[in-house]
Amino acid sequence: MKSDEILLLTSTEIKSLLTLDDCIGAVEHAFCAQGEGRTIPPAVLSMHTESGGFHVKAGLLELDRLYFAAKVNGNFPQNSSRFGLPTIQGVIVLCDGGNGAPLAVMDSREITSLRTAAATAVAAKFLARQDSRTITICGCGNQGRIQLKALSRVRALKAAFAYDRDCEQALRFSQDLTSDLRISVTPVSDLTAAVRQSDICVTCTTSRQPLLGSEDVSPRTFIAAVGADNPQKQELHPSLMAASKIVCDILEQCAVMGDLHHALDAGVVTRADVYAELGEIAARKKPGRESQEEITIFDSTGMALQDVAAAAFLYEKAQRDGSGVRLNFAAQEKGECNHA
C-alpha cells in the first residue's frame, strides 16, 4: 500500500479477517502492556442525547510500530425497534503513532463486539474457577452470543442459562448456541435461580437498574458486568460490589461510568477497595482468584487499548492479504480512487 493511501475495511471484511481467538490474544497483549506500565492512559469522551449517545475512545499502543486509534460509536438502544438499525454503529480510525499518518478506517461494530467479549475471556482466565462449567448469560443480544462463545474458549463449559426480558430472544439464543457450541443452553425466566446455579455470570444489557444483588449470587462465582458503559446504566447492586473482589478494566473509567460508579456513590466501597485493574493481573503483578469461595467481579467499561489492539491486528493482516479498499484522499480531489 502506498504511503498516502488509507485502508477501508467493512464489517464483512472484518468478520473474515478477525477471529475471536485472534482478538482474545490481541486484547490480552494490550492488557499486559497496560499492566506493565508500557502505555499511557487511554481517553474517553461521552455525549448523551435523548434516545442514546455517543462516545469517543482513543489510545496509543506500541506493537511492531506505535499505533493510535480513535473509535467514535453511537449507542442507541431503541434503534432496532424504531428504525431497524443496529444498537451500536460507528468507525475506528487507525493512525501511525510516530508520524500521525492515517492508516485505516474501519467499521466499529464487529470490532467492538469481539474485543468486549475478548476482555471478558481474559478476565475469566484469571478470575473464574478452573472447574467452572455452568454459565448464565443475562442479555441475549449479539453481545451475549459472542460473550458465551468467548467464555467457551477459556473454560470447558457444559451448560448455560439464557435470560432476557424478551423471552423469544432468549429462546432463539438458546437454540442457536446449543447448535453452535454443542452444549446445553436453556432459556430461563428466573435470573436469580439461574445465577445461583452458575459458576460464571455475564450481564450485557442496557439496564439502568440493578439486576443482581448480594443475595442473588452464590460464593465461588465470577461475574462479568459488561453493560454499564455510561453513568446512567447499572447492572449490579452496590451490595454485591461491596461483597466481592472487584477488578476493573480501568479504575478511573469504572469510577465514573461502570457499576463501580454506583457503589462509590452509595458509599459502600472506596477506590482503595478495588482489588486491581485487569492489566495488573494479566501482567502477573497481582494474582487473580485467590480462593475458591470468593465472588469475583470484572467491571468492564471498554478500554480504548482493546480497540487499538484489534484494529492494528486487522490492519496488518489486511495488508498481508491484500484485503479492503485503498483510498487516496489527495487523488480524489482529481476524481481518482484506487481500489485493491
Short mmCIF file of C-alpha atoms in Angstrom, two decimals:
data_model
loop_
_atom_site.label_atom_id
_atom_site.label_comp_id
_atom_site.label_asym_id
_atom_site.label_seq_id
_atom_site.Cartn_x
_atom_site.Cartn_y
_atom_site.Cartn_z
CA MET A 1 0.00 0.00 0.00
CA LYS A 2 1.30 3.45 -0.88
CA SER A 3 2.20 5.79 1.95
CA ASP A 4 -0.58 8.23 1.10
CA GLU A 5 -3.31 5.56 0.86
CA ILE A 6 -5.84 4.77 3.57
CA LEU A 7 -7.27 1.29 4.01
CA LEU A 8 -11.06 0.97 4.27
CA LEU A 9 -12.44 -2.17 5.95
CA THR A 10 -16.14 -3.00 6.04
CA SER A 11 -17.91 -5.17 8.60
CA THR A 12 -17.92 -8.11 6.17
CA GLU A 13 -14.17 -7.87 5.63
CA ILE A 14 -13.54 -7.58 9.36
CA LYS A 15 -15.53 -10.76 10.02
CA SER A 16 -13.33 -12.63 7.55
CA LEU A 17 -10.07 -11.27 8.97
CA LEU A 18 -10.50 -11.20 12.77
CA THR A 19 -11.29 -14.42 14.60
CA LEU A 20 -12.41 -14.50 18.21
CA ASP A 21 -9.24 -16.35 19.21
CA ASP A 22 -7.05 -13.77 17.47
CA CYS A 23 -8.94 -10.98 19.21
CA ILE A 24 -8.54 -12.61 22.63
CA GLY A 25 -4.80 -12.83 22.05
CA ALA A 26 -4.53 -9.21 20.90
CA VAL A 27 -6.62 -7.92 23.79
CA GLU A 28 -4.66 -9.89 26.40
CA HIS A 29 -1.45 -8.41 24.99
CA ALA A 30 -2.92 -4.92 25.35
CA PHE A 31 -3.90 -5.54 28.98
CA CYS A 32 -0.42 -6.90 29.70
CA ALA A 33 1.18 -3.80 28.19
CA GLN A 34 -1.06 -1.62 30.33
CA GLY A 35 -0.27 -3.62 33.46
CA GLU A 36 3.46 -3.38 32.81
CA GLY A 37 3.22 0.39 32.54
CA ARG A 38 4.10 0.47 28.83
CA THR A 39 1.07 2.54 27.82
CA ILE A 40 -0.31 5.97 28.59
CA PRO A 41 -3.84 6.14 30.00
CA PRO A 42 -6.42 5.92 27.19
CA ALA A 43 -9.05 8.63 26.92
CA VAL A 44 -12.84 8.67 26.62
CA LEU A 45 -15.33 11.40 25.74
CA SER A 46 -19.10 10.88 26.03
CA MET A 47 -22.05 12.94 24.86
CA HIS A 48 -25.65 11.91 25.50
CA THR A 49 -28.85 12.55 23.60
CA GLU A 50 -32.47 11.91 24.49
CA SER A 51 -32.54 8.45 22.93
CA GLY A 52 -28.90 7.37 23.11
CA GLY A 53 -25.46 8.85 22.98
CA PHE A 54 -22.00 8.90 21.51
CA HIS A 55 -18.62 8.11 22.92
CA VAL A 56 -15.12 8.56 21.61
CA LYS A 57 -12.40 6.26 22.92
CA ALA A 58 -8.78 6.82 22.00
CA GLY A 59 -5.47 5.19 22.84
CA LEU A 60 -1.85 4.56 21.86
CA LEU A 61 -0.27 1.10 21.79
CA GLU A 62 3.29 0.11 20.90
CA LEU A 63 3.39 -3.06 18.79
CA ASP A 64 5.70 -3.51 15.80
CA ARG A 65 5.15 0.23 15.47
CA LEU A 66 3.33 2.80 17.56
CA TYR A 67 -0.39 2.81 16.72
CA PHE A 68 -3.04 5.36 17.62
CA ALA A 69 -6.75 4.61 17.27
CA ALA A 70 -9.87 6.62 17.95
CA LYS A 71 -13.29 4.99 17.94
CA VAL A 72 -16.47 7.00 17.51
CA ASN A 73 -19.53 4.94 18.45
CA GLY A 74 -23.19 5.82 18.61
CA ASN A 75 -25.21 3.71 21.05
CA PHE A 76 -28.99 3.91 20.60
CA PRO A 77 -30.82 1.05 22.39
CA GLN A 78 -34.15 1.56 20.59
CA ASN A 79 -32.66 1.51 17.10
CA SER A 80 -33.83 -2.00 16.27
CA SER A 81 -37.49 -1.45 17.13
CA ARG A 82 -37.68 2.14 15.84
CA PHE A 83 -35.53 2.13 12.71
CA GLY A 84 -34.37 -1.43 12.03
CA LEU A 85 -30.80 -0.33 12.71
CA PRO A 86 -28.08 -1.81 14.94
CA THR A 87 -27.86 -0.53 18.50
CA ILE A 88 -24.18 0.34 18.07
CA GLN A 89 -22.78 1.99 14.95
CA GLY A 90 -19.50 3.75 14.37
CA VAL A 91 -16.00 3.82 12.94
CA ILE A 92 -12.43 3.34 14.10
CA VAL A 93 -9.65 5.50 12.67
CA LEU A 94 -6.18 3.93 12.94
CA CYS A 95 -3.07 6.11 12.60
CA ASP A 96 0.69 5.77 12.69
CA GLY A 97 1.62 6.94 16.19
CA GLY A 98 5.07 8.01 15.02
CA ASN A 99 4.16 10.43 12.25
CA GLY A 100 0.39 10.91 12.50
CA ALA A 101 -0.43 9.43 9.10
CA PRO A 102 -3.95 7.95 8.84
CA LEU A 103 -3.65 4.26 8.05
CA ALA A 104 -7.17 2.84 8.07
CA VAL A 105 -10.86 3.50 8.64
CA MET A 106 -12.91 0.53 9.88
CA ASP A 107 -16.50 -0.25 10.73
CA SER A 108 -16.53 -0.46 14.54
CA ARG A 109 -19.43 -2.83 15.21
CA GLU A 110 -17.72 -6.19 14.79
CA ILE A 111 -14.54 -4.97 16.46
CA THR A 112 -16.45 -3.61 19.46
CA SER A 113 -18.38 -6.87 19.90
CA LEU A 114 -15.32 -9.08 19.61
CA ARG A 115 -12.97 -7.02 21.76
CA THR A 116 -15.60 -6.66 24.52
CA ALA A 117 -16.10 -10.41 24.69
CA ALA A 118 -12.35 -10.95 24.42
CA ALA A 119 -11.78 -8.83 27.54
CA THR A 120 -14.28 -10.98 29.44
CA ALA A 121 -12.44 -14.10 28.32
CA VAL A 122 -9.12 -12.67 29.51
CA ALA A 123 -10.69 -11.76 32.86
CA ALA A 124 -12.21 -15.24 33.20
CA LYS A 125 -8.80 -16.85 32.66
CA PHE A 126 -7.63 -15.26 35.89
CA LEU A 127 -10.81 -14.75 37.92
CA ALA A 128 -13.11 -17.70 37.18
CA ARG A 129 -12.52 -21.06 38.83
CA GLN A 130 -10.72 -23.57 36.64
CA ASP A 131 -13.56 -26.05 37.16
CA SER A 132 -16.28 -23.60 36.06
CA ARG A 133 -18.78 -25.48 33.91
CA THR A 134 -22.08 -23.59 34.11
CA ILE A 135 -22.75 -20.02 32.96
CA THR A 136 -25.65 -17.59 32.88
CA ILE A 137 -25.86 -15.02 30.11
CA CYS A 138 -28.09 -12.10 31.06
CA GLY A 139 -28.94 -10.24 27.87
CA CYS A 140 -29.36 -12.39 24.77
CA GLY A 141 -28.49 -9.91 22.03
CA ASN A 142 -25.47 -10.10 19.76
CA GLN A 143 -23.06 -9.27 22.58
CA GLY A 144 -24.47 -12.08 24.72
CA ARG A 145 -23.87 -14.55 21.91
CA ILE A 146 -20.25 -13.52 21.46
CA GLN A 147 -19.70 -13.48 25.22
CA LEU A 148 -20.78 -17.12 25.51
CA LYS A 149 -18.57 -18.12 22.59
CA ALA A 150 -15.60 -16.27 24.11
CA LEU A 151 -16.07 -17.86 27.55
CA SER A 152 -16.23 -21.29 25.93
CA ARG A 153 -12.68 -20.66 24.66
CA VAL A 154 -11.22 -20.34 28.16
CA ARG A 155 -13.40 -22.64 30.26
CA ALA A 156 -14.80 -26.10 29.46
CA LEU A 157 -18.44 -25.09 29.73
CA LYS A 158 -21.07 -27.82 29.85
CA ALA A 159 -24.30 -25.88 30.36
CA ALA A 160 -25.62 -22.36 30.01
CA PHE A 161 -28.74 -20.45 31.05
CA ALA A 162 -30.07 -17.67 28.83
CA TYR A 163 -32.06 -14.83 30.38
CA ASP A 164 -33.62 -11.88 28.57
CA ARG A 165 -36.67 -9.70 29.15
CA ASP A 166 -37.67 -10.77 25.64
CA CYS A 167 -38.46 -14.45 26.11
CA GLU A 168 -38.49 -15.10 22.36
CA GLN A 169 -34.99 -13.69 22.08
CA ALA A 170 -33.78 -15.95 24.89
CA LEU A 171 -35.35 -18.94 23.12
CA ARG A 172 -33.65 -18.13 19.80
CA PHE A 173 -30.37 -17.58 21.63
CA SER A 174 -30.66 -20.98 23.30
CA GLN A 175 -31.49 -22.82 20.10
CA ASP A 176 -28.69 -21.18 18.10
CA LEU A 177 -25.96 -21.51 20.73
CA THR A 178 -26.87 -25.10 21.60
CA SER A 179 -26.27 -25.93 17.95
CA ASP A 180 -23.14 -23.77 17.57
CA LEU A 181 -21.33 -24.78 20.78
CA ARG A 182 -22.82 -28.23 21.30
CA ILE A 183 -23.60 -27.56 24.94
CA SER A 184 -26.94 -27.38 26.73
CA VAL A 185 -28.28 -23.80 26.59
CA THR A 186 -31.59 -23.35 28.41
CA PRO A 187 -33.83 -20.26 28.32
CA VAL A 188 -34.91 -19.18 31.82
CA SER A 189 -37.35 -16.68 33.29
CA ASP A 190 -35.86 -16.60 36.81
CA LEU A 191 -32.48 -14.86 36.65
CA THR A 192 -31.66 -15.30 40.33
CA ALA A 193 -32.29 -19.05 40.27
CA ALA A 194 -30.06 -19.44 37.23
CA VAL A 195 -27.20 -17.36 38.64
CA ARG A 196 -27.27 -19.29 41.93
CA GLN A 197 -26.64 -22.48 39.94
CA SER A 198 -23.86 -20.95 37.84
CA ASP A 199 -20.11 -20.65 38.17
CA ILE A 200 -19.99 -17.67 35.79
CA CYS A 201 -22.46 -14.91 35.00
CA VAL A 202 -22.19 -12.28 32.28
CA THR A 203 -24.53 -9.29 32.30
CA CYS A 204 -24.63 -7.48 28.96
CA THR A 205 -27.76 -5.36 28.97
CA THR A 206 -28.80 -1.72 28.74
CA SER A 207 -30.31 -1.81 32.24
CA ARG A 208 -30.48 1.32 34.36
CA GLN A 209 -31.49 -0.63 37.49
CA PRO A 210 -29.58 -3.36 39.35
CA LEU A 211 -30.25 -6.85 38.05
CA LEU A 212 -28.31 -8.74 40.73
CA GLY A 213 -27.75 -8.11 44.43
CA SER A 214 -25.59 -9.81 47.02
CA GLU A 215 -28.37 -12.25 47.91
CA ASP A 216 -28.66 -13.42 44.28
CA VAL A 217 -25.13 -14.75 43.85
CA SER A 218 -23.51 -17.82 45.41
CA PRO A 219 -19.92 -17.90 46.65
CA ARG A 220 -17.36 -19.11 44.09
CA THR A 221 -18.97 -17.14 41.24
CA PHE A 222 -17.23 -14.99 38.62
CA ILE A 223 -19.34 -12.11 37.28
CA ALA A 224 -18.52 -10.02 34.23
CA ALA A 225 -20.55 -6.80 34.28
CA VAL A 226 -20.38 -5.62 30.69
CA GLY A 227 -23.42 -3.42 30.11
CA ALA A 228 -22.72 -0.34 32.24
CA ASP A 229 -20.68 1.84 29.90
CA ASN A 230 -22.14 5.20 30.87
CA PRO A 231 -23.10 6.74 34.23
CA GLN A 232 -26.83 6.08 33.74
CA LYS A 233 -26.50 2.33 33.23
CA GLN A 234 -26.31 -0.16 36.10
CA GLU A 235 -26.45 -3.96 36.35
CA LEU A 236 -25.08 -4.82 39.81
CA HIS A 237 -26.40 -3.61 43.16
CA PRO A 238 -23.82 -1.81 45.33
CA SER A 239 -24.29 -4.51 47.99
CA LEU A 240 -22.95 -7.12 45.55
CA MET A 241 -20.00 -4.94 44.67
CA ALA A 242 -19.20 -4.49 48.36
CA ALA A 243 -19.31 -8.25 48.98
CA SER A 244 -16.98 -9.15 46.10
CA LYS A 245 -13.43 -8.82 44.82
CA ILE A 246 -13.61 -6.04 42.23
CA VAL A 247 -11.35 -5.94 39.18
CA CYS A 248 -11.72 -3.06 36.70
CA ASP A 249 -10.58 -2.68 33.14
CA ILE A 250 -9.62 0.93 34.01
CA LEU A 251 -10.22 2.13 37.55
CA GLU A 252 -10.72 5.80 36.72
CA GLN A 253 -13.13 4.96 33.93
CA CYS A 254 -15.15 2.49 36.01
CA ALA A 255 -15.34 5.06 38.81
CA VAL A 256 -17.35 7.41 36.61
CA MET A 257 -19.26 5.12 34.25
CA GLY A 258 -19.25 1.50 35.44
CA ASP A 259 -21.03 -0.44 38.16
CA LEU A 260 -18.22 0.72 40.44
CA HIS A 261 -19.53 4.26 39.96
CA HIS A 262 -22.83 3.37 41.64
CA ALA A 263 -21.13 1.54 44.51
CA LEU A 264 -18.90 4.56 45.12
CA ASP A 265 -21.90 6.89 45.07
CA ALA A 266 -23.69 4.63 47.57
CA GLY A 267 -20.70 4.88 49.90
CA VAL A 268 -20.32 1.10 50.29
CA VAL A 269 -16.88 0.90 48.63
CA THR A 270 -13.97 3.24 48.02
CA ARG A 271 -11.43 3.27 45.21
CA ALA A 272 -8.99 1.68 47.65
CA ASP A 273 -11.36 -1.31 47.93
CA VAL A 274 -10.87 -2.15 44.25
CA TYR A 275 -8.52 -5.12 44.12
CA ALA A 276 -6.83 -4.45 40.78
CA GLU A 277 -7.08 -3.44 37.18
CA LEU A 278 -7.15 -6.40 34.82
CA GLY A 279 -3.83 -5.33 33.30
CA GLU A 280 -2.08 -5.79 36.65
CA ILE A 281 -3.35 -9.36 36.81
CA ALA A 282 -2.63 -10.15 33.15
CA ALA A 283 0.94 -8.86 33.68
CA ARG A 284 1.26 -11.09 36.78
CA LYS A 285 1.74 -8.09 39.05
CA LYS A 286 -1.12 -9.38 41.22
CA PRO A 287 -2.72 -12.82 41.49
CA GLY A 288 -6.24 -13.32 40.15
CA ARG A 289 -8.59 -15.59 42.04
CA GLU A 290 -7.12 -16.27 45.47
CA SER A 291 -9.71 -18.66 46.90
CA GLN A 292 -12.41 -20.99 45.67
CA GLU A 293 -15.07 -19.27 47.75
CA GLU A 294 -14.67 -15.63 46.76
CA ILE A 295 -17.02 -13.82 44.41
CA THR A 296 -15.02 -12.02 41.73
CA ILE A 297 -16.39 -9.18 39.58
CA PHE A 298 -14.92 -7.80 36.37
CA ASP A 299 -16.28 -4.29 35.83
CA SER A 300 -15.90 -3.87 32.07
CA THR A 301 -16.48 -0.40 30.64
CA GLY A 302 -14.47 -0.90 27.46
CA MET A 303 -10.84 0.16 27.17
CA ALA A 304 -9.59 2.02 24.10
CA LEU A 305 -6.42 -0.10 24.08
CA GLN A 306 -8.62 -3.06 23.18
CA ASP A 307 -9.74 -1.18 20.08
CA VAL A 308 -6.18 -0.22 19.15
CA ALA A 309 -5.01 -3.82 19.52
CA ALA A 310 -7.82 -5.24 17.40
CA ALA A 311 -7.57 -2.51 14.75
CA ALA A 312 -3.79 -2.89 14.45
CA PHE A 313 -4.14 -6.67 14.08
CA LEU A 314 -6.75 -6.15 11.35
CA TYR A 315 -4.65 -3.57 9.53
CA GLU A 316 -1.55 -5.76 9.46
CA LYS A 317 -3.48 -8.85 8.36
CA ALA A 318 -5.35 -6.93 5.65
CA GLN A 319 -2.02 -5.62 4.39
CA ARG A 320 -0.64 -9.14 4.14
CA ASP A 321 -3.79 -10.50 2.48
CA GLY A 322 -4.44 -7.55 0.18
CA SER A 323 -7.91 -7.13 1.66
CA GLY A 324 -10.04 -4.00 1.74
CA VAL A 325 -10.25 -0.89 -0.38
CA ARG A 326 -7.41 1.61 -0.69
CA LEU A 327 -8.40 5.28 -0.74
CA ASN A 328 -6.26 8.27 -1.61
CA PHE A 329 -7.84 11.48 -0.38
CA ALA A 330 -5.44 13.59 -2.41
CA ALA A 331 -6.21 11.60 -5.54
CA GLN A 332 -9.94 12.02 -5.03
CA GLU A 333 -9.51 15.75 -5.49
CA LYS A 334 -8.67 14.85 -9.09
CA GLY A 335 -11.57 12.44 -9.35
CA GLU A 336 -9.39 9.37 -8.82
CA CYS A 337 -9.82 6.42 -6.48
CA ASN A 338 -7.57 3.39 -6.15
CA HIS A 339 -9.14 0.03 -5.34
CA ALA A 340 -7.48 -3.19 -4.25
#
